[in-house]
Amino acid sequence: MRPWGDENAWSSAVPTDDGNLLLARAGILLVVPEADGTVAAVHELAVAPGENVRLVAGGTPGTAALAFRTTSTGRTTVWRLSGRAETPERVADVPGEFTGGVWLDGGLLAVASSDGARTVVLNLSDGTVRPLPGLSPGEHLLLAAPQAGTLITAQKREGVLRLGSRRRDHDALTVFPGRLNAVEGTVVPLALDPSGRHLALSVTRGVRSTALLYDLVEDSTREIEPAGVLLPVAHWNAAGLHLVRSAPDLPPQPVTVPDPLTATALTGHGRTGWSPARSRSFTGPGGPVEAIVYGDLAHAGHVVLALHGGPEAAWRLTFDPLFQRLAADGIAVVAPNQRGSTGYGAAHRDAIRGAWGGADLADVIHLGRTLAAERVSGSCPPMLYGASYGAYLALLAAAAEPGLWSRAAVVAPFLSGRALYEDGPESVRRMLDRLGGQEEIVDDHLGSRDLLRLADRLRLPLLLVHGDQDPIIPVSHSRRLRERLARTGHRDTALTYLEVPGAGHDPLTDHEGHAVLEQLVAFLRVGPRP
């Protein structure tokens, strides 16, 4: 059984009505918390293992959640979870890959294909599927209030994804409220109240999120301060609005708002024993760069600049097991949302379209210099950490200014956008096409952003980690980089290469993830071992 807190990008969580928490990783966990947020018990439920197990909150009596997993044959298997420590019930095996789920009436669940091309209705009583009538082409179902017959949908209109509301009647028209679609930030619909009048949303601005309630009748909004980040799962019933909240010092925790129409803030987040973090705005070469900070940047024994994957992603003020582990070892952490990150407007996000390793690399170098200047005299220079795109960016930063960093630990890097396009899966090629990842930057200082060409500039101690079953970035990229570094002949290059058997894109949480995590933390704390 894996210990609590071993979460990653593939995890999903659903609160149960009795205050417990169902977690999906490579299987399902039932977490029973104490009143103060600590864990009383963790039960591993018997579901076939594999990545991308996803949960949908239950909408019928006796069903706390449904678990979805796509098999290697391209079918989606569905299990029913009661919310108790008992074996889940397998209820359907559906051809195709489906994600999400919206409960309708009569035990019917509307699910969308992974490519968004179609929405079908799954009948849990017999495992059959049929089309969902009444939606316009390109309109996707997001939420429903079954008894009221209210549906929340999304559709691209004039190139912008807009939220709409409609009745379930076949001839009903969808309305796209102006006030709802004018909300600033990244908006994620969470739940409809049973009457179908009020819509709960998560709105993320920068590293924080808030809960927003929208009145479909009065066309009005009000906010509930969450004191952390809301996970994109929720349930609204007669007992109130059930949310899952997290913060840097708070693992995902269910919270119930009994009367959300009058509440102004979520309560119950006390001391948990985990390290706190704060946000800080750094001055960057192209404008402010917000970052999440753990520890004392000036006096800590070490400070690491941690770069997120993506590139269309961002760090949020949520629980991160790696950062907690680093903080516990006295390593200060700065996790920036440099240009290219989401949550700061289109200009910030699009600054690296067609220019990977351009504006974002300039931000990282500037932050590294800032951290070096803030360190007390004689202390260790900043370190670098990155995963996926963050690993690529960290290695570019190490090559651009080798003397600025003391060492770097990277997980699943790729060699260049062009090389990844040649070797990566179709989903990655689509992202590269959309973001201009194949376009090259060439300048007088660094030249093209190809790590094989830049290998002779990587003169710092380096830990290179890659899962040998990575489905996103082929392990061959790390193997080729290791071979190229071995041929550079630099005596001051100390390369530690760790290829993790059986691990996927996130070897820190796959299989023997705790052992990998310990090696990474030890490398950042003391450097390479003989």
XYZ file of C-alpha atoms in Angstrom, residues 5-500:
496
model
C 0.640 12.155 -0.015
C 2.135 10.323 -3.038
C 0.163 12.384 -5.554
C 1.066 13.305 -9.104
C -0.406 14.848 -12.235
C -2.447 11.693 -12.922
C -4.140 11.600 -9.516
C -7.804 12.459 -9.082
C -9.896 12.722 -5.922
C -13.573 12.541 -4.949
C -15.010 13.336 -1.499
C -17.585 10.946 -0.069
C -20.713 12.090 1.772
C -19.336 10.812 5.085
C -16.188 12.964 4.901
C -13.727 10.439 3.498
C -11.743 10.796 0.283
C -11.382 8.469 -2.696
C -8.076 8.873 -4.555
C -7.193 7.459 -7.981
C -3.570 6.797 -8.937
C -2.487 3.423 -10.370
C -5.479 1.979 -8.522
C -7.887 3.407 -5.927
C -7.319 4.477 -2.316
C -9.935 5.248 0.325
C -8.541 7.856 2.743
C -10.222 8.300 6.133
C -9.198 11.657 7.690
C -9.333 12.836 11.286
C -11.133 16.076 12.153
C -7.834 18.016 12.119
C -7.006 16.886 8.573
C -4.528 14.149 9.528
C -5.086 10.629 8.200
C -6.708 7.964 10.363
C -6.593 5.138 7.803
C -5.819 4.408 4.152
C -7.395 1.423 2.340
C -6.223 0.210 -1.075
C -9.202 -0.980 -3.097
C -8.838 -3.841 -5.576
C -9.008 -2.233 -9.032
C -6.889 -3.341 -11.981
C -3.637 -1.323 -11.900
C -2.579 1.152 -14.573
C -2.126 4.853 -15.181
C -4.972 7.241 -15.938
C -7.528 5.806 -13.555
C -10.071 8.636 -13.259
C -12.931 9.167 -10.811
C -16.423 10.609 -11.220
C -18.409 11.473 -8.105
C -21.391 9.182 -7.572
C -24.873 10.444 -8.414
C -27.052 7.558 -7.229
C -27.642 5.978 -3.800
C -24.891 3.534 -2.864
C -22.440 4.948 -5.419
C -19.758 7.216 -3.991
C -17.873 7.348 -7.299
C -17.245 5.614 -10.597
C -13.709 4.724 -11.681
C -12.761 4.832 -15.372
C -9.691 3.216 -16.907
C -8.825 2.865 -20.576
C -7.329 -0.516 -21.400
C -4.603 -1.293 -23.914
C -7.291 -2.524 -26.331
C -8.884 0.930 -26.554
C -11.880 0.156 -24.332
C -12.982 1.934 -21.161
C -13.704 -0.164 -18.084
C -15.984 1.283 -15.387
C -16.194 0.292 -11.694
C -18.715 1.367 -9.062
C -17.236 2.458 -5.689
C -19.423 2.428 -2.598
C -17.185 4.707 -0.524
C -16.441 1.897 1.907
C -13.423 -0.382 2.223
C -14.802 -3.071 -0.060
C -14.056 -4.442 -3.524
C -15.379 -2.180 -6.330
C -18.046 -3.571 -8.662
C -17.265 -3.720 -12.374
C -20.313 -2.354 -14.197
C -19.350 -1.654 -17.817
C -16.794 -2.224 -20.545
C -17.323 0.371 -23.279
C -15.606 0.549 -26.691
C -13.561 3.752 -27.045
C -11.751 6.066 -24.645
C -13.998 8.229 -22.465
C -13.264 10.796 -19.761
C -15.314 12.749 -17.241
C -18.953 12.092 -16.572
C -22.208 13.971 -15.949
C -25.055 12.333 -14.050
C -28.494 12.516 -15.605
C -31.668 11.002 -14.144
C -32.440 7.317 -13.761
C -28.866 6.153 -13.208
C -27.716 7.469 -16.581
C -24.254 8.987 -16.955
C -23.239 11.186 -19.887
C -19.568 10.668 -20.796
C -17.413 12.364 -23.427
C -14.880 10.751 -25.738
C -11.291 11.711 -25.004
C -11.061 13.736 -28.227
C -14.256 15.636 -27.390
C -15.878 14.528 -30.623
C -18.969 12.940 -29.065
C -20.989 12.635 -25.872
C -22.836 9.418 -25.102
C -25.097 8.219 -22.292
C -23.971 5.202 -20.282
C -26.734 3.123 -18.693
C -25.239 1.618 -15.530
C -27.977 -0.975 -15.223
C -26.921 -2.845 -18.375
C -23.647 -1.177 -19.467
C -25.039 0.026 -22.805
C -24.377 3.407 -24.457
C -26.451 5.643 -26.733
C -26.007 9.171 -28.148
C -27.060 12.215 -26.115
C -29.616 14.097 -28.215
C -30.120 17.856 -28.427
C -26.525 19.159 -28.398
C -25.323 21.381 -31.234
C -22.209 20.417 -33.221
C -19.146 21.166 -31.107
C -21.198 21.615 -27.904
C -20.000 19.617 -24.912
C -21.953 18.704 -21.791
C -20.186 19.694 -18.557
C -22.735 19.536 -15.712
C -26.377 18.681 -15.073
C -29.018 19.101 -12.368
C -30.995 15.923 -13.145
C -34.219 16.720 -11.280
C -34.373 20.287 -12.556
C -33.360 19.327 -16.097
C -30.683 22.057 -16.267
C -27.538 21.451 -18.308
C -24.266 23.402 -18.409
C -22.393 23.109 -21.691
C -19.340 24.567 -23.408
C -18.917 25.541 -27.053
C -16.420 27.511 -29.093
C -18.037 30.681 -30.377
C -15.967 33.062 -32.503
C -12.837 31.159 -31.490
C -13.497 31.478 -27.733
C -14.712 28.667 -25.479
C -17.879 29.907 -23.767
C -20.100 28.423 -21.068
C -23.801 27.965 -21.776
C -26.935 26.838 -19.940
C -29.937 25.042 -21.381
C -32.845 22.796 -20.527
C -32.617 19.108 -21.285
C -35.605 19.334 -23.666
C -34.580 18.311 -27.188
C -35.770 21.579 -28.747
C -34.288 23.874 -26.066
C -31.770 26.547 -27.054
C -28.490 27.141 -25.243
C -27.971 30.564 -23.644
C -24.428 31.917 -23.177
C -24.648 34.423 -20.260
C -22.438 37.458 -20.752
C -21.602 37.967 -17.059
C -20.644 34.305 -16.622
C -18.343 34.405 -19.632
C -16.764 37.704 -18.575
C -15.208 36.263 -15.396
C -11.444 36.876 -15.426
C -9.130 33.938 -14.826
C -9.160 30.234 -15.601
C -12.751 29.134 -14.995
C -13.695 25.506 -14.267
C -17.376 24.626 -13.628
C -17.603 22.415 -10.524
C -21.242 21.654 -9.668
C -24.872 22.704 -10.059
C -27.147 22.886 -7.035
C -30.105 20.453 -7.046
C -32.502 23.227 -8.146
C -30.409 23.930 -11.229
C -30.252 27.647 -10.414
C -26.777 28.103 -8.913
C -23.505 27.096 -10.537
C -20.285 26.661 -8.503
C -17.039 27.363 -10.327
C -13.342 27.379 -9.526
C -11.602 30.525 -10.762
C -7.800 30.508 -10.833
C -5.820 33.722 -11.038
C -2.073 33.274 -10.745
C -1.160 30.715 -8.084
C -4.501 30.973 -6.231
C -8.061 29.898 -6.872
C -11.386 30.934 -5.440
C -14.899 29.488 -5.470
C -17.416 31.514 -7.470
C -21.182 31.063 -7.296
C -23.189 32.149 -10.354
C -26.974 32.657 -10.201
C -28.410 31.592 -13.574
C -31.688 33.414 -12.868
C -30.374 36.768 -11.594
C -27.181 36.698 -13.708
C -25.079 37.551 -10.621
C -21.912 36.211 -8.968
C -20.393 36.013 -5.489
C -17.069 34.590 -4.265
C -16.084 32.208 -1.458
C -12.426 32.475 -0.441
C -10.972 28.914 -0.352
C -7.649 29.641 1.442
C -5.815 27.386 -0.993
C -6.570 25.748 -4.322
C -9.717 23.880 -5.321
C -9.350 20.564 -7.122
C -11.634 20.224 -10.171
C -14.103 17.893 -8.442
C -17.200 18.772 -6.416
C -20.699 17.622 -5.528
C -23.748 19.665 -4.505
C -26.659 18.016 -2.703
C -29.092 18.777 0.102
C -26.270 18.628 2.666
C -24.368 21.425 0.938
C -21.559 22.003 -1.516
C -18.792 19.371 -1.193
C -15.365 20.513 -2.428
C -11.793 19.231 -2.340
C -9.278 21.828 -1.217
C -5.492 21.796 -1.029
C -2.720 24.166 0.013
C 1.092 23.884 0.205
C 0.791 22.587 3.781
C -2.515 20.751 3.217
C -2.883 17.496 1.242
C -6.199 17.253 -0.681
C -8.952 17.487 1.910
C -12.742 17.335 1.533
C -14.660 20.303 2.859
C -18.416 20.837 2.975
C -20.091 24.238 2.785
C -23.545 23.666 4.365
C -24.998 26.965 3.106
C -22.905 28.113 0.145
C -25.294 30.940 -0.744
C -24.303 32.825 2.437
C -20.766 31.556 3.104
C -17.833 33.922 2.530
C -14.880 31.617 3.270
C -13.996 27.958 3.692
C -13.009 26.917 7.199
C -11.120 24.052 8.810
C -7.573 24.553 7.519
C -5.481 24.503 10.685
C -1.862 23.459 11.327
C -1.074 20.166 9.628
C 2.637 19.684 10.360
C 3.660 20.291 6.750
C 5.929 23.154 5.663
C 4.085 26.341 4.658
C 4.795 28.274 1.481
C 4.108 31.785 0.235
C 3.805 33.524 -3.102
C 6.266 36.172 -4.187
C 6.412 38.421 -7.234
C 9.905 38.703 -8.708
C 10.966 41.372 -11.170
C 11.583 39.774 -14.544
C 13.032 41.017 -17.842
C 9.556 41.090 -19.396
C 7.465 41.930 -16.339
C 6.598 40.388 -12.956
C 7.107 36.650 -12.426
C 5.075 35.090 -9.627
C 6.609 32.181 -7.752
C 5.817 29.861 -4.865
C 8.528 30.011 -2.199
C 9.433 27.567 0.579
C 12.024 28.441 3.202
C 14.574 31.213 3.711
C 16.121 32.031 0.348
C 19.060 33.923 1.812
C 20.175 31.604 4.624
C 19.033 28.077 3.691
C 21.884 25.666 3.011
C 20.645 25.258 -0.551
C 18.023 26.862 -2.788
C 16.571 25.196 -5.869
C 14.779 26.859 -8.773
C 12.047 24.364 -9.737
C 10.617 24.551 -13.270
C 7.222 23.069 -14.138
C 6.386 20.933 -17.162
C 4.008 21.851 -19.901
C 4.873 24.365 -21.195
C 1.187 25.360 -20.919
C 0.993 24.738 -17.171
C 1.768 26.532 -13.914
C 2.617 25.982 -10.280
C -0.286 26.568 -7.883
C -0.504 27.014 -4.115
C -1.307 23.360 -3.607
C 0.309 20.407 -1.844
C 3.457 19.099 -3.525
C 5.180 16.030 -2.003
C 8.528 16.821 -3.646
C 8.621 20.387 -2.343
C 7.627 19.185 1.117
C 10.456 16.655 1.054
C 12.971 19.311 -0.012
C 11.740 21.759 2.634
C 12.019 19.071 5.317
C 15.707 18.699 4.374
C 16.320 22.430 4.705
C 16.364 23.112 0.953
C 14.589 26.347 0.017
C 12.416 26.168 -3.110
C 11.448 28.810 -5.668
C 8.841 27.525 -8.149
C 8.250 30.296 -10.729
C 5.531 30.763 -13.314
C 7.805 32.237 -15.964
C 6.507 33.409 -19.316
C 4.724 30.592 -21.086
C 2.834 29.656 -17.885
C -0.955 29.798 -17.718
C -3.052 31.917 -15.372
C -1.560 35.341 -16.184
C -3.302 36.309 -19.390
C -2.780 35.554 -23.058
C 0.347 37.705 -23.504
C 2.204 35.897 -20.688
C 1.055 32.474 -21.913
C 1.784 33.074 -25.589
C 5.206 34.700 -25.103
C 6.938 31.428 -26.058
C 4.722 30.351 -28.973
C 7.163 29.541 -31.709
C 9.977 30.452 -29.311
C 10.655 27.634 -26.844
C 13.658 28.562 -24.774
C 13.265 32.260 -25.495
C 11.328 34.505 -23.099
C 10.981 31.711 -20.542
C 14.725 31.049 -20.551
C 15.382 34.783 -20.095
C 13.080 34.758 -17.043
C 14.831 31.718 -15.550
C 18.308 33.212 -16.008
C 17.135 36.490 -14.446
C 15.641 34.635 -11.470
C 18.851 32.659 -11.028
C 20.862 35.872 -10.859
C 18.354 37.342 -8.388
C 18.625 34.321 -6.104
C 22.420 34.336 -6.305
C 22.446 38.015 -5.291
C 20.125 37.386 -2.329
C 22.200 34.528 -0.916
C 24.467 35.323 2.017
C 28.161 35.602 1.221
C 29.870 32.257 0.756
C 26.674 30.201 0.431
C 26.066 27.585 -2.254
C 24.851 28.979 -5.627
C 21.282 28.173 -6.743
C 20.425 24.706 -8.053
C 18.068 23.736 -10.889
C 15.253 21.176 -10.981
C 12.808 20.508 -13.794
C 10.528 17.816 -15.158
C 9.493 17.284 -18.790
C 9.473 20.717 -20.450
C 10.890 22.084 -17.182
C 13.783 19.616 -17.512
C 14.516 20.866 -21.037
C 14.342 24.476 -19.833
C 16.585 23.743 -16.817
C 19.264 22.235 -19.067
C 19.052 25.228 -21.400
C 19.575 27.505 -18.373
C 22.553 25.409 -17.227
C 24.082 25.667 -20.713
C 23.366 29.391 -21.043
C 25.166 30.347 -17.811
C 27.178 27.377 -16.508
C 28.758 29.362 -13.674
C 25.435 30.521 -12.220
C 24.290 27.120 -10.903
C 25.818 24.622 -8.493
C 24.064 21.529 -9.905
C 20.908 20.402 -11.718
C 18.467 17.494 -11.377
C 16.145 16.860 -14.325
C 13.414 14.308 -14.960
C 12.342 13.199 -18.455
C 13.961 15.909 -20.604
C 13.678 16.038 -24.403
C 16.497 17.102 -26.708
C 14.687 19.721 -28.796
C 11.233 20.474 -30.114
C 12.132 19.066 -33.523
C 13.567 15.868 -32.062
C 10.491 15.393 -29.881
C 8.233 15.868 -32.907
C 10.090 13.085 -34.697
C 10.030 10.648 -31.768
C 7.008 11.573 -29.628
C 3.408 10.296 -29.745
C 0.671 11.915 -31.793
C -0.705 13.855 -28.805
C 2.696 15.511 -28.292
C 3.027 16.315 -31.997
C -0.359 18.033 -31.903
C 0.826 20.165 -28.961
C 4.040 21.041 -30.777
C 2.054 22.089 -33.854
C -0.270 24.227 -31.743
C 2.515 25.933 -29.784
C 5.122 26.234 -32.516
C 7.507 23.927 -30.698
C 9.377 22.961 -33.859
C 10.407 26.518 -34.657
C 14.014 27.199 -33.715
C 15.519 30.146 -31.886
C 19.077 30.951 -32.905
C 21.040 33.733 -31.188
C 24.675 34.739 -30.861
C 24.981 33.684 -27.204
C 23.449 30.203 -27.155
C 22.627 29.312 -30.743
C 19.889 26.781 -31.466
C 18.095 25.213 -28.483
C 19.321 21.662 -29.144
C 20.711 19.918 -26.071
C 22.957 17.599 -28.062
C 24.662 20.625 -29.603
C 24.855 22.350 -26.191
C 26.143 19.319 -24.273
C 29.709 20.634 -24.077
C 28.409 23.642 -22.117
C 26.825 21.446 -19.414
C 29.780 21.522 -17.009
C 27.886 21.248 -13.708
C 27.050 18.115 -11.673
C 23.930 16.665 -13.253
C 21.340 14.071 -12.236
C 19.374 12.759 -15.216
C 16.269 10.648 -14.431
C 13.964 8.983 -16.961
C 11.405 6.161 -16.820
C 12.113 3.527 -19.444
C 8.365 3.221 -20.206
C 7.721 6.966 -20.585
C 4.816 7.300 -23.075
C 5.249 11.072 -23.503
C 8.989 11.715 -23.935
C 10.907 8.667 -25.193
C 13.700 7.486 -22.894
C 15.945 7.468 -25.976
C 16.299 11.251 -25.571
C 17.980 10.867 -22.179
C 20.073 7.970 -23.435
C 21.345 10.040 -26.351
C 22.092 12.980 -24.067
C 23.997 10.706 -21.667
C 26.084 9.336 -24.528
C 26.808 12.834 -25.841
C 27.843 14.066 -22.366
C 30.148 11.076 -21.985
C 31.936 12.099 -25.191
C 32.466 15.730 -24.160
C 35.353 14.735 -21.893
C 34.859 17.589 -19.387
C 36.538 16.608 -16.131
C 34.233 18.871 -14.128
C 31.116 17.196 -15.493
C 29.693 14.745 -12.941
C 26.799 12.893 -14.552
C 24.520 10.634 -12.517
C 22.201 8.750 -14.866
C 19.151 6.988 -13.422
C 16.898 5.070 -15.790
C 13.939 3.677 -13.838
